[in-house]
Every structure is written in C-alpha cells, then in structure tokens.
Tab-separated table of C-alpha atoms in Angstrom:
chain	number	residue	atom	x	y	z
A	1	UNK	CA	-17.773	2.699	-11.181
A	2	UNK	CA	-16.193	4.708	-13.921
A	3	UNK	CA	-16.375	3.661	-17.668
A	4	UNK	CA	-13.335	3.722	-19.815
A	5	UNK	CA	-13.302	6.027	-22.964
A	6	UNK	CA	-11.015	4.272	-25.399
A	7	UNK	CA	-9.644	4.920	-29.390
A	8	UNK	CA	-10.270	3.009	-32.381
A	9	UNK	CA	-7.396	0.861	-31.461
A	10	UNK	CA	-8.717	0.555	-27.919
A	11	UNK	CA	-6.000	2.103	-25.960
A	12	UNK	CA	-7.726	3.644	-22.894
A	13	UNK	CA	-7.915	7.605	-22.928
A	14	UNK	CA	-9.827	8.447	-20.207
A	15	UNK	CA	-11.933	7.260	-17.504
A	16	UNK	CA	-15.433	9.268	-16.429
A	17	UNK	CA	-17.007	8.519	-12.760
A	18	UNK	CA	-20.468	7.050	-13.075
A	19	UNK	CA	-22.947	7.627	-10.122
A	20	UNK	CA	-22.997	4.236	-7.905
A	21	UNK	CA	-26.871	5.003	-6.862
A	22	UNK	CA	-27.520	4.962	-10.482
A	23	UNK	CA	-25.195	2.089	-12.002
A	24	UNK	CA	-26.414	-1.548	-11.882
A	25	UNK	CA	-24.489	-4.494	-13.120
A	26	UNK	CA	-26.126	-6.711	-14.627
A	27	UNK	CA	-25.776	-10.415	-16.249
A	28	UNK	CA	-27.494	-11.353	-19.682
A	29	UNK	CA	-27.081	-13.923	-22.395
A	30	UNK	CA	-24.179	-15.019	-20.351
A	31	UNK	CA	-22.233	-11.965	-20.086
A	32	UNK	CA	-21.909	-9.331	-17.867
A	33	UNK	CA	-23.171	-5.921	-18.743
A	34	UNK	CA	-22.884	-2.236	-16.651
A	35	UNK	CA	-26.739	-0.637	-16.770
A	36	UNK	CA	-26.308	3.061	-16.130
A	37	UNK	CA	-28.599	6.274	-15.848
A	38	UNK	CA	-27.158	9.469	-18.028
A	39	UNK	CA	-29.673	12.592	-18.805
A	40	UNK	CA	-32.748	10.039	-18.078
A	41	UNK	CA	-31.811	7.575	-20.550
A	42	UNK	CA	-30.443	4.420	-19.784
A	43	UNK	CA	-26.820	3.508	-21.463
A	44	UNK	CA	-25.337	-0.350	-21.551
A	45	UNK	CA	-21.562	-0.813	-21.611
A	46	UNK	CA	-19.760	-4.079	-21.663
A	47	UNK	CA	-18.066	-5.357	-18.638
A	48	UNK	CA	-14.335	-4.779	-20.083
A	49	UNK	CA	-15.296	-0.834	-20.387
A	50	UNK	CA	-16.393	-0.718	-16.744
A	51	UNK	CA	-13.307	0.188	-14.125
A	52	UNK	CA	-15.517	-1.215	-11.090
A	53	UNK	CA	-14.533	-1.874	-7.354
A	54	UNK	CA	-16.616	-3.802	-5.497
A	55	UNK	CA	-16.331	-4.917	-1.669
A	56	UNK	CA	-17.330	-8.038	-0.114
A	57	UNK	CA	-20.854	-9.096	-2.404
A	58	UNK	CA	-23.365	-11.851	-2.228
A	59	UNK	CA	-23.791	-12.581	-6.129
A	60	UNK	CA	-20.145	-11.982	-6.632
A	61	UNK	CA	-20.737	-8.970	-9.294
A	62	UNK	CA	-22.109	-6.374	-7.134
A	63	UNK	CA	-20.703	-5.359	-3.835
A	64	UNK	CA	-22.812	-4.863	-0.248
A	65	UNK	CA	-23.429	-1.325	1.285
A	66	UNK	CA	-20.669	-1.419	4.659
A	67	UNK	CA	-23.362	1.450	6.416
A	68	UNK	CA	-26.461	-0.521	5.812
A	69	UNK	CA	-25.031	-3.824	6.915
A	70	UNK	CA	-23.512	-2.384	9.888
A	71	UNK	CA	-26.382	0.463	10.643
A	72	UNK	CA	-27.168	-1.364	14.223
A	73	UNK	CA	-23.580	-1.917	15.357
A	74	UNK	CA	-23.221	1.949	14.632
A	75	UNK	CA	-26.284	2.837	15.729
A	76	UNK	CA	-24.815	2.387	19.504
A	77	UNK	CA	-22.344	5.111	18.886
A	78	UNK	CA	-24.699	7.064	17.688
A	79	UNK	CA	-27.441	6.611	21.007
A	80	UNK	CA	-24.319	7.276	23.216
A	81	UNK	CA	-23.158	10.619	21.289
A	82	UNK	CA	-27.036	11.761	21.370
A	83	UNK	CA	-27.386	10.738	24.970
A	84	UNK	CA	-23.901	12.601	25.886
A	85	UNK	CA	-26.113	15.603	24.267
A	86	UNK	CA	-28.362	15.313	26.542
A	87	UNK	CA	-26.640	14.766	29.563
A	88	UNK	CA	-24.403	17.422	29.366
A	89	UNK	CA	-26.913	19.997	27.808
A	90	UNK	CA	-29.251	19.837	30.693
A	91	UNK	CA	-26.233	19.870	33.014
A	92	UNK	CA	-27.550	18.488	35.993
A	93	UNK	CA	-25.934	16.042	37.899
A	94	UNK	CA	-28.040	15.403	40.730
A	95	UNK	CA	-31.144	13.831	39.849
A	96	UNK	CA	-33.498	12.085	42.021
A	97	UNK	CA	-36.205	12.730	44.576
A	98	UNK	CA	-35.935	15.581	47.395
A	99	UNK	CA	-38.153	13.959	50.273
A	100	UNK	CA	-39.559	16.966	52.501
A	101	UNK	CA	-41.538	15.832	55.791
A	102	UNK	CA	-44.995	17.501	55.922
A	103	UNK	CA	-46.495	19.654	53.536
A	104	UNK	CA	-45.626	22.652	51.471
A	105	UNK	CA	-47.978	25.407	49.709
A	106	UNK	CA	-47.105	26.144	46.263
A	107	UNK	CA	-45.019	28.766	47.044
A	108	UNK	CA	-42.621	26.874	48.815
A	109	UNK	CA	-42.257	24.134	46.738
A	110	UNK	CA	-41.201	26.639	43.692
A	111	UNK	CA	-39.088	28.476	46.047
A	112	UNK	CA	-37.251	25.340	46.979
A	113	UNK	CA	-37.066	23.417	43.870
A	114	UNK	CA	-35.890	27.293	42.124
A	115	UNK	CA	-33.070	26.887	44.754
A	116	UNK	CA	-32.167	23.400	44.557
A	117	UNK	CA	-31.924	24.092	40.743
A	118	UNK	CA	-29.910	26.844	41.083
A	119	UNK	CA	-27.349	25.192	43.280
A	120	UNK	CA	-27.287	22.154	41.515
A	121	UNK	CA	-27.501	22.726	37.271
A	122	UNK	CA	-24.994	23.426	35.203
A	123	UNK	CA	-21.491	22.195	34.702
A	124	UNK	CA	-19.915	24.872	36.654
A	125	UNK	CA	-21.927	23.903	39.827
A	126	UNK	CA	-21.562	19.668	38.761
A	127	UNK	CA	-20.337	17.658	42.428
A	128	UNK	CA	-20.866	20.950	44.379
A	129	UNK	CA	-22.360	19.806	48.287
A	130	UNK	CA	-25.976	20.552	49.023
A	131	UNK	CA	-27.411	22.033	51.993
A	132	UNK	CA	-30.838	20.531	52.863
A	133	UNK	CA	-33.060	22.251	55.405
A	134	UNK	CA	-36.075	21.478	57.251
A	135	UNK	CA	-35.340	17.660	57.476
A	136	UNK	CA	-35.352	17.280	53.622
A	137	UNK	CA	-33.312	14.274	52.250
A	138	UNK	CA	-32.384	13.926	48.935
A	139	UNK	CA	-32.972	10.016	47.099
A	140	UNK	CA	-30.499	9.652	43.754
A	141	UNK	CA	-32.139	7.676	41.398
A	142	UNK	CA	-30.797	7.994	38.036
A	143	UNK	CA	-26.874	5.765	37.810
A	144	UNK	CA	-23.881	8.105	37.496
A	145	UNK	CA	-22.013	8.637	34.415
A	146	UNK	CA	-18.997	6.496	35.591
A	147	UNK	CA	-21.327	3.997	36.531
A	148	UNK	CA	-23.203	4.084	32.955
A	149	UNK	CA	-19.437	3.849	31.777
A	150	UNK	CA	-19.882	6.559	29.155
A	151	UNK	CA	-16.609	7.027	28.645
A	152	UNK	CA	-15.810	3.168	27.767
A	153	UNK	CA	-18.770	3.464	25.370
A	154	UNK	CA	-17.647	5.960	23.449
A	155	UNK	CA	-13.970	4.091	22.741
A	156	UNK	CA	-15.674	0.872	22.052
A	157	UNK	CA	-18.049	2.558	20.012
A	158	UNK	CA	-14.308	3.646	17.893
A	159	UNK	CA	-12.828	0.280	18.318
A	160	UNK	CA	-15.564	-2.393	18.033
A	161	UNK	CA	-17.656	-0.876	15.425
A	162	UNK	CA	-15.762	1.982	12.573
A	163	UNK	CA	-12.363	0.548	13.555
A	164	UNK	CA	-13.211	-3.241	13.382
A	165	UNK	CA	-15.623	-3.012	10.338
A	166	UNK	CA	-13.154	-1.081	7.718
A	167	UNK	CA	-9.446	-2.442	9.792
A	168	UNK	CA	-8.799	1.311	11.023
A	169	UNK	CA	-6.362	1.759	13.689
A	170	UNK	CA	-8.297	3.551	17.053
A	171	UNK	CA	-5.791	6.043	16.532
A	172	UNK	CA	-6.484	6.892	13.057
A	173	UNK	CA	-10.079	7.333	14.952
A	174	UNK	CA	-9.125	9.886	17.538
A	175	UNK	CA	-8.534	6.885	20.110
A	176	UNK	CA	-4.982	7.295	21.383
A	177	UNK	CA	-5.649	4.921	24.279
A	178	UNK	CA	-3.499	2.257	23.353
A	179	UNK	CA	-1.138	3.848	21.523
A	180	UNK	CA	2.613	4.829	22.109
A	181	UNK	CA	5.108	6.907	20.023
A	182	UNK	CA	7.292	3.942	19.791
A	183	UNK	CA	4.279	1.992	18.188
A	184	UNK	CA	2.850	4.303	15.499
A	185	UNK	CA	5.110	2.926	12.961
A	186	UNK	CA	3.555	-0.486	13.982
A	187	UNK	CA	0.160	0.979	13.470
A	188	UNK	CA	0.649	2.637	10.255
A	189	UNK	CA	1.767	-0.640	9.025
A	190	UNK	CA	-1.085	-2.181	10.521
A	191	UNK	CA	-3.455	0.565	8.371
A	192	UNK	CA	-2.146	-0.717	5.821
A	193	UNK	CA	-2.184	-4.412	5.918
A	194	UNK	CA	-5.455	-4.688	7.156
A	195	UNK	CA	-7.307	-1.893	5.734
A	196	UNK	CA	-5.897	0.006	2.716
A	197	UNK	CA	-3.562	-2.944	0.886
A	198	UNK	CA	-7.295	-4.623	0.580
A	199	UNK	CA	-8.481	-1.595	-1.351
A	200	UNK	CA	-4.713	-0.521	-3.459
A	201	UNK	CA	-4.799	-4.492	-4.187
A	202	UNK	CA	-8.449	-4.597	-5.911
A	203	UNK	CA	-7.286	-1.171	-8.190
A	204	UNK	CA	-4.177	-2.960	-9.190
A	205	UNK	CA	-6.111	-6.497	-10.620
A	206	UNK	CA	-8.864	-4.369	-12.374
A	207	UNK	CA	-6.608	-1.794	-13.807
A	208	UNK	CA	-4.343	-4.411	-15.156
A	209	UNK	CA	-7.101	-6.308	-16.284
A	210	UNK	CA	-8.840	-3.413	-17.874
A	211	UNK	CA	-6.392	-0.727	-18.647
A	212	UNK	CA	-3.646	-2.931	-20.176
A	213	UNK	CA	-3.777	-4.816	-23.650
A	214	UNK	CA	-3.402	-8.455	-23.939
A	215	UNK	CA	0.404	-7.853	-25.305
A	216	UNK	CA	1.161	-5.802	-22.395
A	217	UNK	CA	-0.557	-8.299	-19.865
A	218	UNK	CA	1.180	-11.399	-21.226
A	219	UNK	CA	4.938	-10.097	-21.910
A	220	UNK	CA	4.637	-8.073	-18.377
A	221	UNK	CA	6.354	-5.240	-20.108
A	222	UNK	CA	3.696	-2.808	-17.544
A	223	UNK	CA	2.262	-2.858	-14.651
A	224	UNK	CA	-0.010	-1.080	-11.700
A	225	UNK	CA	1.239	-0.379	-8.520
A	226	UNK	CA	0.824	2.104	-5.676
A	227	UNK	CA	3.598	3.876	-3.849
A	228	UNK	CA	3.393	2.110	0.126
A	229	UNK	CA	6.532	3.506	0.893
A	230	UNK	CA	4.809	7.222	1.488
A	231	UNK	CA	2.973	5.553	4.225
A	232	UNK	CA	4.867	3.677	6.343
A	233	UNK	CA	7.618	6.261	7.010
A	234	UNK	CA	10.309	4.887	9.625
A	235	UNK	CA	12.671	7.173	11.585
A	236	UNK	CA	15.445	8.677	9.661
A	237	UNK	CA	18.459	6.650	10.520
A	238	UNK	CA	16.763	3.424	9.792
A	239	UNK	CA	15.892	4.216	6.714
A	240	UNK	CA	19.615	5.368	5.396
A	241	UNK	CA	20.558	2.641	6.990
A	242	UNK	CA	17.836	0.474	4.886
A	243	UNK	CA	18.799	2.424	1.773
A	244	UNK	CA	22.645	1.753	1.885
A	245	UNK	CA	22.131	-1.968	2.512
A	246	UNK	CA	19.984	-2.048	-0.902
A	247	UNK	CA	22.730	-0.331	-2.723
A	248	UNK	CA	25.731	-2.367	-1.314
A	249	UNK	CA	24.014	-5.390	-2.286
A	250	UNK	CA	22.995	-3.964	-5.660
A	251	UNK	CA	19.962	-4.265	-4.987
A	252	UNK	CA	19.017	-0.465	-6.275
A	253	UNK	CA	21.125	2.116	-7.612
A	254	UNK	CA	22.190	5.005	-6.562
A	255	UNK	CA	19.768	7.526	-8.162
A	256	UNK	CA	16.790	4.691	-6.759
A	257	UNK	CA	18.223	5.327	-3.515
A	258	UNK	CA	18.118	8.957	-3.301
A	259	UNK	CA	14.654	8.779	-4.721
A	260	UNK	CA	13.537	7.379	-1.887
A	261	UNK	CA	14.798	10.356	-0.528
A	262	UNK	CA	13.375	12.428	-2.318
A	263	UNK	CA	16.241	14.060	-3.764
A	264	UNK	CA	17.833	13.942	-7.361
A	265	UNK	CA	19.462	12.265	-9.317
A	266	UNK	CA	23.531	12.188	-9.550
A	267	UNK	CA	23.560	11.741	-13.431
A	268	UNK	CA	24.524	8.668	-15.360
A	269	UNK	CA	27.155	7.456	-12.322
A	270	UNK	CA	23.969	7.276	-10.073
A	271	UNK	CA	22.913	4.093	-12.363
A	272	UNK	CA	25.427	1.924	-12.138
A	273	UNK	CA	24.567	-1.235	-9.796
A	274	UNK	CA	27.568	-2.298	-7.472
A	275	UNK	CA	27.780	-5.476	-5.498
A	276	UNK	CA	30.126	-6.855	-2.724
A	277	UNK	CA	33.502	-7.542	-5.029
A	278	UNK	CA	34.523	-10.801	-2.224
A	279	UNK	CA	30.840	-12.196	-2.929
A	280	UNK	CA	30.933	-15.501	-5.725
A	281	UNK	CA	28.455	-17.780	-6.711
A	282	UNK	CA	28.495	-21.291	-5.012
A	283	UNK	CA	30.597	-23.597	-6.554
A	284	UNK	CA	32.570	-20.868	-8.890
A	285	UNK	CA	35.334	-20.418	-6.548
A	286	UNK	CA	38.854	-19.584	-8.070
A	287	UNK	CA	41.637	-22.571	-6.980
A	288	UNK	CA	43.734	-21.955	-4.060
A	289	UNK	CA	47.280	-20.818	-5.326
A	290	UNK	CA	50.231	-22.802	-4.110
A	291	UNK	CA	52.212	-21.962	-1.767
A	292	UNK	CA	55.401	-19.828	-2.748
A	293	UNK	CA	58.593	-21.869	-1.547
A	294	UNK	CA	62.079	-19.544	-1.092
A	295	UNK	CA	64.858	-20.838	-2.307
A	296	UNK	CA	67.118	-22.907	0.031
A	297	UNK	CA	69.800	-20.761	1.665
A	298	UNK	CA	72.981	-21.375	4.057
A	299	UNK	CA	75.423	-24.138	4.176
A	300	UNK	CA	72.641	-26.639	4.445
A	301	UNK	CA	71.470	-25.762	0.336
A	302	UNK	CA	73.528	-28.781	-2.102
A	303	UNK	CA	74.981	-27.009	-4.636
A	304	UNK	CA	75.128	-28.186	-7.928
A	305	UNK	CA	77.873	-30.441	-9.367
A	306	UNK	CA	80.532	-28.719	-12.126
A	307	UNK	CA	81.946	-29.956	-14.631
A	308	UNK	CA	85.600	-30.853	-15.361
C-alpha cells in the first residue's frame, strides 16, 4: 500500500509506503475506502489515492497472505532442515542396539559403550568398520540417510513448495540440478513469464490507473512500463544480430539501437529510420518498362524511299 500525495490540480507528487499490518481496505456506502493506522489515529483515504497491489484474494479487494496459506507445504522444508540439524550435530551414524552375550558390571558397560562412542561419533569417524569383541553383535535400527532420501527432500522441498508457489526457477533457489549453461537463458525467461511479468503487470494497470489523468489515459500520450530487456540478457552475437535486423527494417533507429547497448547516442544522424529501399507495398508496384529495341542494321534494314 502506499497513498498518493497529490496538488490542487491533482497531479501526483509523491507516494508514502503505508504499513500492510496496519492498512485495511474497506467497502462503505458503495465505495471503496483505504482504513489506515498513523500516530494511533486512524486516517480514511479514497480508493483513487491508494497505489495498492494485491495477490490472488477471496473478496476481490484485499489480497491472501502466500506464507500463511502455504505454512504446511513449507513446513516440510523446514522439519527436514531441523532434522538435518540434528543428524549431523550428533554425528553418529551407527545407531542401533550392541547385543553382548552374558552379563556386564557397570564398569564394563561404560567402558564399552565410551569405546564404541569413540570409534563411531563424529563425522570424521562416519562409515569407519567396527571391531566387536567378546561375541557382541551390533542390530541397526534407525534407516540410513540415503534410505530416508534426505537429499531428495531437501530439492523437492526447493521445487515443490518456494519454487512452485511464487513460479521461481530451482536455480534461482540454489537448485542447479536441472539446469545447463545452454538453458539459463530459457530459465531467466521462464522467471519472468511465470513469476515476475505477474507482479511488473499489476504495477503497470494501477499506476496507469492511478498515476495518470483521464486526458493522459484516453489520448495514450503516457504510459507505464518496466525495462524486461535487463533481464533476459542473450549472448552477445545474438543480440547485434537482433539489433541490426530492427534497424534494417526500421524498426528502431540507430541511437535506439545502441541504447540497447548501452552506449550513446551518434547525434541527430542516429534518428533517422531507414528501411529496405527494394521493399513496396502490395499492389503499388511501378510498371514494367518496355523493352529497348536497337535499330535494324546490315543489308537486311529497308531503307527509306527518296525523292526525285
């Protein structure tokens, strides 16, 4: 939320943040109103001095928490991180029952388990072999780690839950399993179609709706957009390549083009807009010439008749 400070002739100035814990739209007598706590007093403002972006919403004028509606789904990730924290705190990789025949006294069972500690805990003695003595066998009960598939449960943790719920690439996660040089312009693009064009698309509609007056919304004479291009950078030669196309088809200008570069302009010569000189518009061709016929020559040409 943010509301929009505006002159007397209600161009917009400036727009303050308000605190979403604290802002509540509302709807009364038919219109929608923006309730708002400042210095323990509460303030009204009219929807059309409100700059609000909302996300998916179940009334339509106030948008859902993501975290609370996805707390469980994230909640796995965090159970696996806190069990990881366990399981590689205490270190021990070996856990189970160590079957003795007979009977020991106390002493010997501290001076055995003290050993079998010793040679088993700690990640710089993890898959080392243990020497049993005195017929003792040694029963695993707990499931190894591979088993448990840890590992797995941490990337579907990044893929199935944060990636899937706000369209994030696994990459853009720290999840490079999938995920090839040759295919991180592919992903980039993806970041943007699926999760940040959602988000630049909303600011553009309320921004034009809000920021603009209704002269400048109905002649078109501004508009909102955000830069893409910065994001979805492709290798060097394609782009050139992309830029010269645009400017042989007149499509941009010089100067646009080395914009896009980001390099400057050439001056007044870098405007002018160029297209093919052999392209025409359908049905505007100029008529074929006629052929050129050389006059006759040899004995064969009738000359013409003289007079008397």
């Amino acid at each position: 939320y943010a509301v929009i400070d505006r002159d007397s002739r209600g161009t917009p100035l400036e727009m303050l943040l308000l605190d979403p814990q604290r802002t509540m739209p509302t709807i009364k007598d038919g219109r929608l109103w923006y309730l708002t706590w400042i210095d323990d007093e509460i303030v009204r403002f009219p929807q059309r001095d409100v700059y609000h972006i909302k996300g998916l919403s179940h009334n339509g004028i106030q948008g859902m928490n993501v975290i609370d509606i996805m707390k469980d789904a994230l909640g796995v990730g965090m159970a696996a991180q806190q069990f990881g924290g366990r399981f590689f705190g205490q270190g021990s990789n070996a856990g189970g029952i160590l079957m003795i025949p007979g009977s020991f006294n106390d002493e010997k069972i501290r001076n055995t388990m003290n050993a079998w500690e010793q040679m088993t805990q700690g990640l710089q003695k993890a898959h080392r072999v243990a020497l049993l003595q005195d017929g003792a066998k040694f029963q695993q009960l707990t499931i190894t780690n591979d088993q448990a598939q840890f590992l797995q449960t941490r990337q579907y943790e990044i893929r199935a839950t944060v990636g899937n719920i706000y369209g994030i690439p696994p990459h853009k996660l720290g999840d490079d399993t999938r995920t090839s040089h040759n295919s991180l312009e592919s992903e980039n693009q993806s970041l943007l179609d699926d999760c940040l064009n959602v988000w630049l698309k909303r600011h553009e509609r309320e921004a034009k709706r809000k920021l603009l007056s209704p002269r400048e919304r109905t002649n078109n004479t501004h508009f909102f957009e955000y830069n893409r291009e910065a994001l979805i950078q492709m290798e060097f030669d394609k782009k050139v390549n992309g830029i010269y196309r645009q400017t042989e088809m007149g499509l941009i200008t010089w100067n646009e083009g080395r914009r896009m570069m980001n390099m400057p302009g050439i001056g007044p010569d870098g405007d002018k807009r160029f297209h093919p000189a052999n392209w025409v518009e359908d049905g505007t061709e100029m008529p074929a010439k006629p052929a050129h016929t050389p006059p006759n020559q040899g004995g064969n040409a009738q000359q013409e008749p003289q007079n008397d």
